[in-house]
Amino acid sequence: MQQTVLDRVEPLADGVVSLVLRGADGPLAPWEPGAHVDLTLPNWLIRQYSLCGDPADRETYRVAVRHDRLSRGGSEYLHLFLRAGHRLPVSLPRNNFPLLPAPEYLFLAGGIGITPIVPMLAAAVESGAKATLTYVGRSLPTMPFAGELRAAHGDRVRVHATEEQGRPDFTALAATLSPEALVYCCGPASMLAAAEAAFPAQRLHIERFRPQVKEFAPNTPFEVRCVQSGQTIQVGADESLLDALNHAGFRIPSGCQEGVCGSCEIPLVDGEPEHRDDIGAPPGRMYCCVSRARSAHLAVDL
């Protein structure tokens, strides 16, 4: 965990602000385009935000937050109560959406989904690759970074306001790409579904705000042995592994609690997990907020 001080809050678009966080104890941890961090707010909520500043800047992190009045309280608190000078613990950056090398990129962003794409586009252009961005939003005043991106990248950036232009034709865009091009997409579920229908799966990289709707077998109880502590924990059918571990005294960090951020990753020693996350747990790991067990017993390195 890193300690930061909120340096400034800047309006970016209707209902969107930028937070610039300065390291309280020196340089901040390095990161690469696509990375996000967990912010621990003064009201104890933990929320994930994509880093949208300059990876070469080790003094500050920049994130952007849309005010969602139907949220679980994170964006509401940030917009209404957070002020410059607040100290905020920030996790080390994690990257579930890395930018892979390619000679050509198409970036697709919808609304606040532009945040991970901002540094991705800059890195792609700097690499010498052919790179374009189609940025979709309801109207120009609601679209953060639109002016900044057009100023920096010119006609590489296509801003598409749906109130005036309707929805973009992803199938037509797909026809313009070379076979080596990679497509990176972040935005609302409807946009991601359109991208999945238009582009080959092996070339499409997606980051989701919310998990996909999936069908799983009904929850059943299972037992977890914590190897380091020697504790054995019973996980009921009506509770998550995360809740059971926290109730047993383990302090497991968690953010989204929906299987999309990766903050609750734990090491798996034995047993067969049922991975229910949306980002793909690495071998020997699992995300305990949503994932459960296929076997009657699991062993974890806690």
Coordinates of C-alpha atoms in Angstrom, one line a residue:
M1 CA 0.0 0.0 0.0
Q2 CA 1.2 3.5 -0.9
Q3 CA 0.3 6.7 0.9
T4 CA -0.8 9.6 -1.3
V5 CA -2.1 13.1 -0.9
L6 CA -4.9 14.4 -3.2
D7 CA -3.1 17.2 -5.0
R8 CA -6.0 18.6 -7.0
V9 CA -9.5 17.8 -8.3
E10 CA -10.1 19.0 -11.9
P11 CA -13.4 18.9 -13.9
L12 CA -13.1 17.0 -17.1
A13 CA -16.6 16.8 -18.5
D14 CA -20.2 16.9 -17.3
G15 CA -20.2 14.7 -14.1
V16 CA -16.6 13.7 -14.4
V17 CA -13.6 14.8 -12.4
S18 CA -9.9 14.0 -12.5
L19 CA -8.0 13.3 -9.3
V20 CA -4.3 13.9 -9.2
L21 CA -2.7 12.0 -6.4
R22 CA 0.9 12.8 -5.2
G23 CA 3.1 10.3 -3.4
A24 CA 3.3 11.3 0.3
D25 CA 6.6 9.4 0.8
G26 CA 8.4 9.8 -2.4
P27 CA 8.1 8.3 -5.9
L28 CA 5.1 6.1 -6.6
A29 CA 5.3 2.5 -7.9
P30 CA 5.8 2.2 -11.6
W31 CA 2.9 1.1 -13.9
E32 CA 2.1 0.4 -17.5
P33 CA -0.9 1.3 -19.7
G34 CA -4.0 -0.6 -18.7
A35 CA -3.2 -0.7 -15.0
H36 CA -5.5 0.2 -12.2
V37 CA -5.2 0.9 -8.5
D38 CA -7.5 0.6 -5.5
L39 CA -8.2 3.8 -3.6
T40 CA -9.2 3.5 0.0
L41 CA -11.5 6.4 0.7
P42 CA -11.9 8.2 4.1
N43 CA -15.4 6.5 4.5
W44 CA -13.5 3.1 4.2
L45 CA -14.9 2.2 0.8
I46 CA -12.3 0.7 -1.6
R47 CA -12.8 1.5 -5.3
Q48 CA -10.8 0.6 -8.4
Y49 CA -9.8 3.2 -11.0
S50 CA -7.7 3.0 -14.2
L51 CA -4.6 5.1 -14.2
C52 CA -4.9 7.6 -17.0
G53 CA -1.8 9.8 -16.5
D54 CA 1.7 9.4 -17.8
P55 CA 3.6 6.2 -16.8
A56 CA 6.9 8.2 -16.9
D57 CA 5.6 10.4 -14.1
R58 CA 6.6 8.7 -10.8
E59 CA 5.5 11.7 -8.7
T60 CA 1.7 11.5 -9.3
Y61 CA -1.1 9.2 -10.3
R62 CA -4.1 10.4 -12.2
V63 CA -7.6 8.8 -12.3
A64 CA -10.9 10.0 -13.6
V65 CA -14.3 9.4 -11.8
R66 CA -17.8 9.7 -13.2
H67 CA -20.5 10.7 -10.7
D68 CA -22.9 7.8 -10.6
R69 CA -25.8 8.6 -8.2
L70 CA -26.8 4.9 -8.4
S71 CA -23.4 3.7 -7.3
R72 CA -22.6 2.0 -4.0
G73 CA -21.2 5.2 -2.6
G74 CA -17.7 5.5 -4.0
S75 CA -18.2 8.1 -6.8
E76 CA -20.8 10.0 -4.7
Y77 CA -18.2 10.4 -1.9
L78 CA -15.5 11.4 -4.3
H79 CA -17.5 14.1 -6.0
L80 CA -19.3 15.5 -3.0
F81 CA -16.8 15.3 -0.1
L82 CA -13.2 14.7 -1.3
R83 CA -11.0 17.8 -1.3
A84 CA -7.3 18.6 -2.1
G85 CA -5.1 17.7 0.9
H86 CA -6.9 14.4 1.8
R87 CA -4.6 11.5 2.4
L88 CA -5.6 8.4 0.5
P89 CA -4.0 4.9 0.7
V90 CA -3.5 3.6 -2.8
S91 CA -2.6 0.0 -3.7
L92 CA 0.2 -1.0 -5.9
P93 CA -0.9 -1.0 -9.6
R94 CA -2.3 -4.2 -11.1
N95 CA -2.7 -4.8 -14.8
N96 CA -5.4 -7.1 -16.0
F97 CA -5.6 -5.3 -19.4
P98 CA -2.0 -5.1 -20.7
L99 CA -1.1 -3.6 -24.0
L100 CA 0.6 -6.3 -26.1
P101 CA 3.0 -5.5 -28.9
A102 CA 1.4 -5.2 -32.4
P103 CA 2.0 -3.2 -35.6
E104 CA -1.5 -1.9 -35.6
Y105 CA -4.1 -1.1 -32.9
L106 CA -7.8 -0.1 -32.9
F107 CA -8.9 1.4 -29.6
L108 CA -12.6 1.5 -28.8
A109 CA -13.8 3.4 -25.7
G110 CA -17.3 4.2 -24.4
G111 CA -17.9 7.0 -21.9
I112 CA -15.6 6.6 -18.8
G113 CA -14.1 3.5 -20.5
I114 CA -11.8 6.0 -22.1
T115 CA -9.6 6.1 -18.9
P116 CA -7.4 3.0 -19.6
I117 CA -7.3 3.8 -23.3
V118 CA -5.7 7.3 -22.8
P119 CA -2.2 6.0 -21.9
M120 CA -2.6 3.0 -24.2
L121 CA -3.0 5.2 -27.2
A122 CA -0.1 7.4 -26.3
A123 CA 2.1 4.3 -25.8
A124 CA 1.0 2.8 -29.2
V125 CA 1.7 6.0 -31.0
E126 CA 5.1 6.3 -29.3
S127 CA 6.0 2.7 -30.4
G128 CA 5.5 3.7 -34.0
A129 CA 2.5 1.4 -34.5
K130 CA -0.5 2.4 -36.6
A131 CA -3.1 3.4 -34.0
T132 CA -6.6 4.8 -34.1
L133 CA -9.2 5.5 -31.5
T134 CA -13.0 5.5 -31.9
Y135 CA -14.4 7.2 -28.8
V136 CA -18.1 6.9 -28.2
G137 CA -20.3 9.0 -25.9
R138 CA -23.7 10.4 -25.6
S139 CA -22.6 14.0 -26.4
L140 CA -19.3 15.9 -26.5
P141 CA -19.8 17.7 -23.1
T142 CA -20.1 14.3 -21.4
M143 CA -16.9 12.9 -22.8
P144 CA -13.7 13.3 -20.7
F145 CA -10.4 13.7 -22.5
A146 CA -12.0 14.3 -25.9
G147 CA -10.3 17.6 -26.5
E148 CA -7.0 16.5 -24.9
L149 CA -6.9 13.4 -27.1
R150 CA -7.7 15.3 -30.3
A151 CA -5.1 17.9 -29.5
A152 CA -2.4 15.2 -28.9
H153 CA -3.2 12.7 -31.6
G154 CA -5.1 14.6 -34.3
D155 CA -7.0 12.5 -36.9
R156 CA -6.0 9.3 -35.2
V157 CA -9.0 10.1 -32.8
R158 CA -12.6 9.8 -34.0
V159 CA -15.1 11.2 -31.5
H160 CA -18.5 9.8 -32.0
A161 CA -21.4 11.5 -30.2
T162 CA -24.4 9.1 -30.4
E163 CA -27.0 11.8 -29.9
E164 CA -26.0 13.3 -33.2
Q165 CA -24.4 10.3 -35.1
G166 CA -26.0 7.2 -33.8
R167 CA -23.9 4.2 -32.9
P168 CA -20.7 3.5 -34.8
D169 CA -20.5 0.5 -37.2
F170 CA -17.9 -1.8 -35.7
T171 CA -18.3 -4.3 -38.6
A172 CA -17.3 -1.6 -41.0
L173 CA -14.3 -0.8 -38.8
A174 CA -13.3 -4.4 -38.6
A175 CA -13.1 -4.5 -42.4
T176 CA -10.4 -1.7 -42.4
L177 CA -8.0 -3.6 -40.2
S178 CA -5.0 -5.6 -41.1
P179 CA -4.8 -9.3 -39.9
E180 CA -2.1 -8.3 -37.4
A181 CA -4.1 -5.5 -35.7
L182 CA -5.2 -5.8 -32.1
V183 CA -8.4 -4.3 -30.8
Y184 CA -8.7 -2.9 -27.3
C185 CA -12.2 -2.1 -26.0
C186 CA -13.5 -0.7 -22.7
G187 CA -17.0 0.6 -22.2
P188 CA -20.6 -0.3 -21.3
A189 CA -21.9 -3.9 -21.8
S190 CA -23.8 -3.1 -25.0
M191 CA -20.6 -1.7 -26.6
L192 CA -18.6 -4.7 -25.5
A193 CA -21.2 -7.1 -27.0
A194 CA -21.1 -5.2 -30.3
A195 CA -17.3 -5.5 -30.3
E196 CA -17.4 -9.2 -29.6
A197 CA -19.8 -9.6 -32.5
A198 CA -17.6 -7.6 -35.0
F199 CA -14.0 -8.6 -34.2
P200 CA -12.3 -12.0 -34.0
A201 CA -12.0 -13.1 -30.4
Q202 CA -8.2 -13.8 -30.7
R203 CA -7.6 -10.2 -31.6
L204 CA -10.0 -8.5 -29.2
H205 CA -9.0 -7.4 -25.7
I206 CA -11.8 -6.2 -23.3
E207 CA -12.0 -4.7 -19.9
R208 CA -15.4 -4.8 -18.2
F209 CA -17.0 -2.5 -15.7
R210 CA -19.3 -5.3 -14.5
P211 CA -19.1 -9.1 -14.7
Q212 CA -20.8 -11.0 -17.4
V213 CA -24.0 -12.8 -16.5
K214 CA -23.1 -16.5 -16.1
E215 CA -24.9 -19.6 -14.9
F216 CA -23.3 -21.7 -12.2
A217 CA -24.5 -24.7 -10.2
P218 CA -26.2 -23.7 -6.8
N219 CA -23.7 -22.9 -4.1
T220 CA -22.8 -25.7 -1.8
P221 CA -20.8 -25.6 1.5
F222 CA -17.1 -26.4 1.4
E223 CA -14.1 -26.5 3.8
V224 CA -10.9 -24.4 3.5
R225 CA -7.7 -25.3 5.2
C226 CA -5.4 -22.3 5.8
V227 CA -1.9 -23.8 5.6
Q228 CA 0.2 -21.1 7.3
S229 CA -2.2 -20.5 10.3
G230 CA -3.4 -24.1 10.7
Q231 CA -7.0 -22.9 10.7
T232 CA -9.8 -24.8 9.0
I233 CA -12.8 -22.7 7.9
Q234 CA -16.3 -23.8 6.9
V235 CA -17.8 -21.8 4.0
G236 CA -21.5 -21.9 4.0
A237 CA -23.7 -22.0 0.9
D238 CA -25.0 -18.6 1.7
E239 CA -21.6 -16.8 2.1
S240 CA -18.6 -16.1 0.0
L241 CA -15.1 -17.4 0.6
L242 CA -14.0 -13.8 1.1
D243 CA -16.6 -13.2 3.9
A244 CA -15.7 -16.5 5.6
L245 CA -12.0 -15.6 5.6
N246 CA -12.6 -12.1 6.9
H247 CA -14.9 -13.5 9.6
A248 CA -12.1 -15.9 10.6
G249 CA -9.7 -12.9 11.2
F250 CA -7.9 -12.8 7.8
R251 CA -7.6 -9.3 6.3
I252 CA -8.2 -10.0 2.7
P253 CA -8.3 -6.8 0.6
S254 CA -11.3 -6.5 -1.7
G255 CA -12.7 -3.9 -4.0
C256 CA -15.4 -4.7 -6.6
Q257 CA -16.5 -8.0 -4.9
E258 CA -17.8 -9.0 -8.4
G259 CA -14.7 -10.7 -9.8
V260 CA -13.5 -8.0 -12.1
C261 CA -10.7 -6.1 -10.3
G262 CA -8.4 -8.8 -8.9
S263 CA -7.8 -7.2 -5.5
C264 CA -8.9 -10.3 -3.5
E265 CA -6.4 -12.8 -5.1
I266 CA -5.3 -15.5 -2.7
P267 CA -2.7 -18.4 -3.3
L268 CA -4.2 -21.9 -3.8
V269 CA -2.3 -24.9 -2.5
D270 CA -4.7 -27.8 -3.1
G271 CA -8.3 -28.6 -4.2
E272 CA -10.3 -27.8 -7.3
P273 CA -11.6 -24.2 -7.4
E274 CA -14.6 -23.0 -9.3
H275 CA -13.4 -19.8 -10.9
R276 CA -16.3 -17.4 -11.3
D277 CA -14.3 -14.2 -12.0
D278 CA -14.2 -12.3 -15.2
I279 CA -10.5 -11.7 -15.5
G280 CA -9.0 -15.2 -15.4
A281 CA -7.1 -16.2 -12.3
P282 CA -3.5 -17.2 -12.8
P283 CA -2.5 -20.8 -12.1
G284 CA -2.4 -21.5 -8.4
R285 CA -4.5 -18.4 -7.5
M286 CA -8.1 -17.6 -7.1
Y287 CA -10.3 -14.6 -6.5
C288 CA -12.2 -15.3 -3.3
C289 CA -14.9 -12.7 -3.6
V290 CA -16.9 -14.8 -6.2
S291 CA -15.0 -18.0 -6.7
R292 CA -15.9 -21.2 -4.8
A293 CA -14.9 -24.9 -4.7
R294 CA -15.8 -27.8 -7.0
S295 CA -14.1 -30.2 -4.4
A296 CA -15.3 -30.5 -0.9
H297 CA -12.0 -29.1 0.4
L298 CA -9.6 -26.4 -0.6
A299 CA -6.2 -25.5 0.9
V300 CA -4.9 -21.9 0.6
D301 CA -1.6 -20.4 1.6
L302 CA -2.8 -18.1 4.4

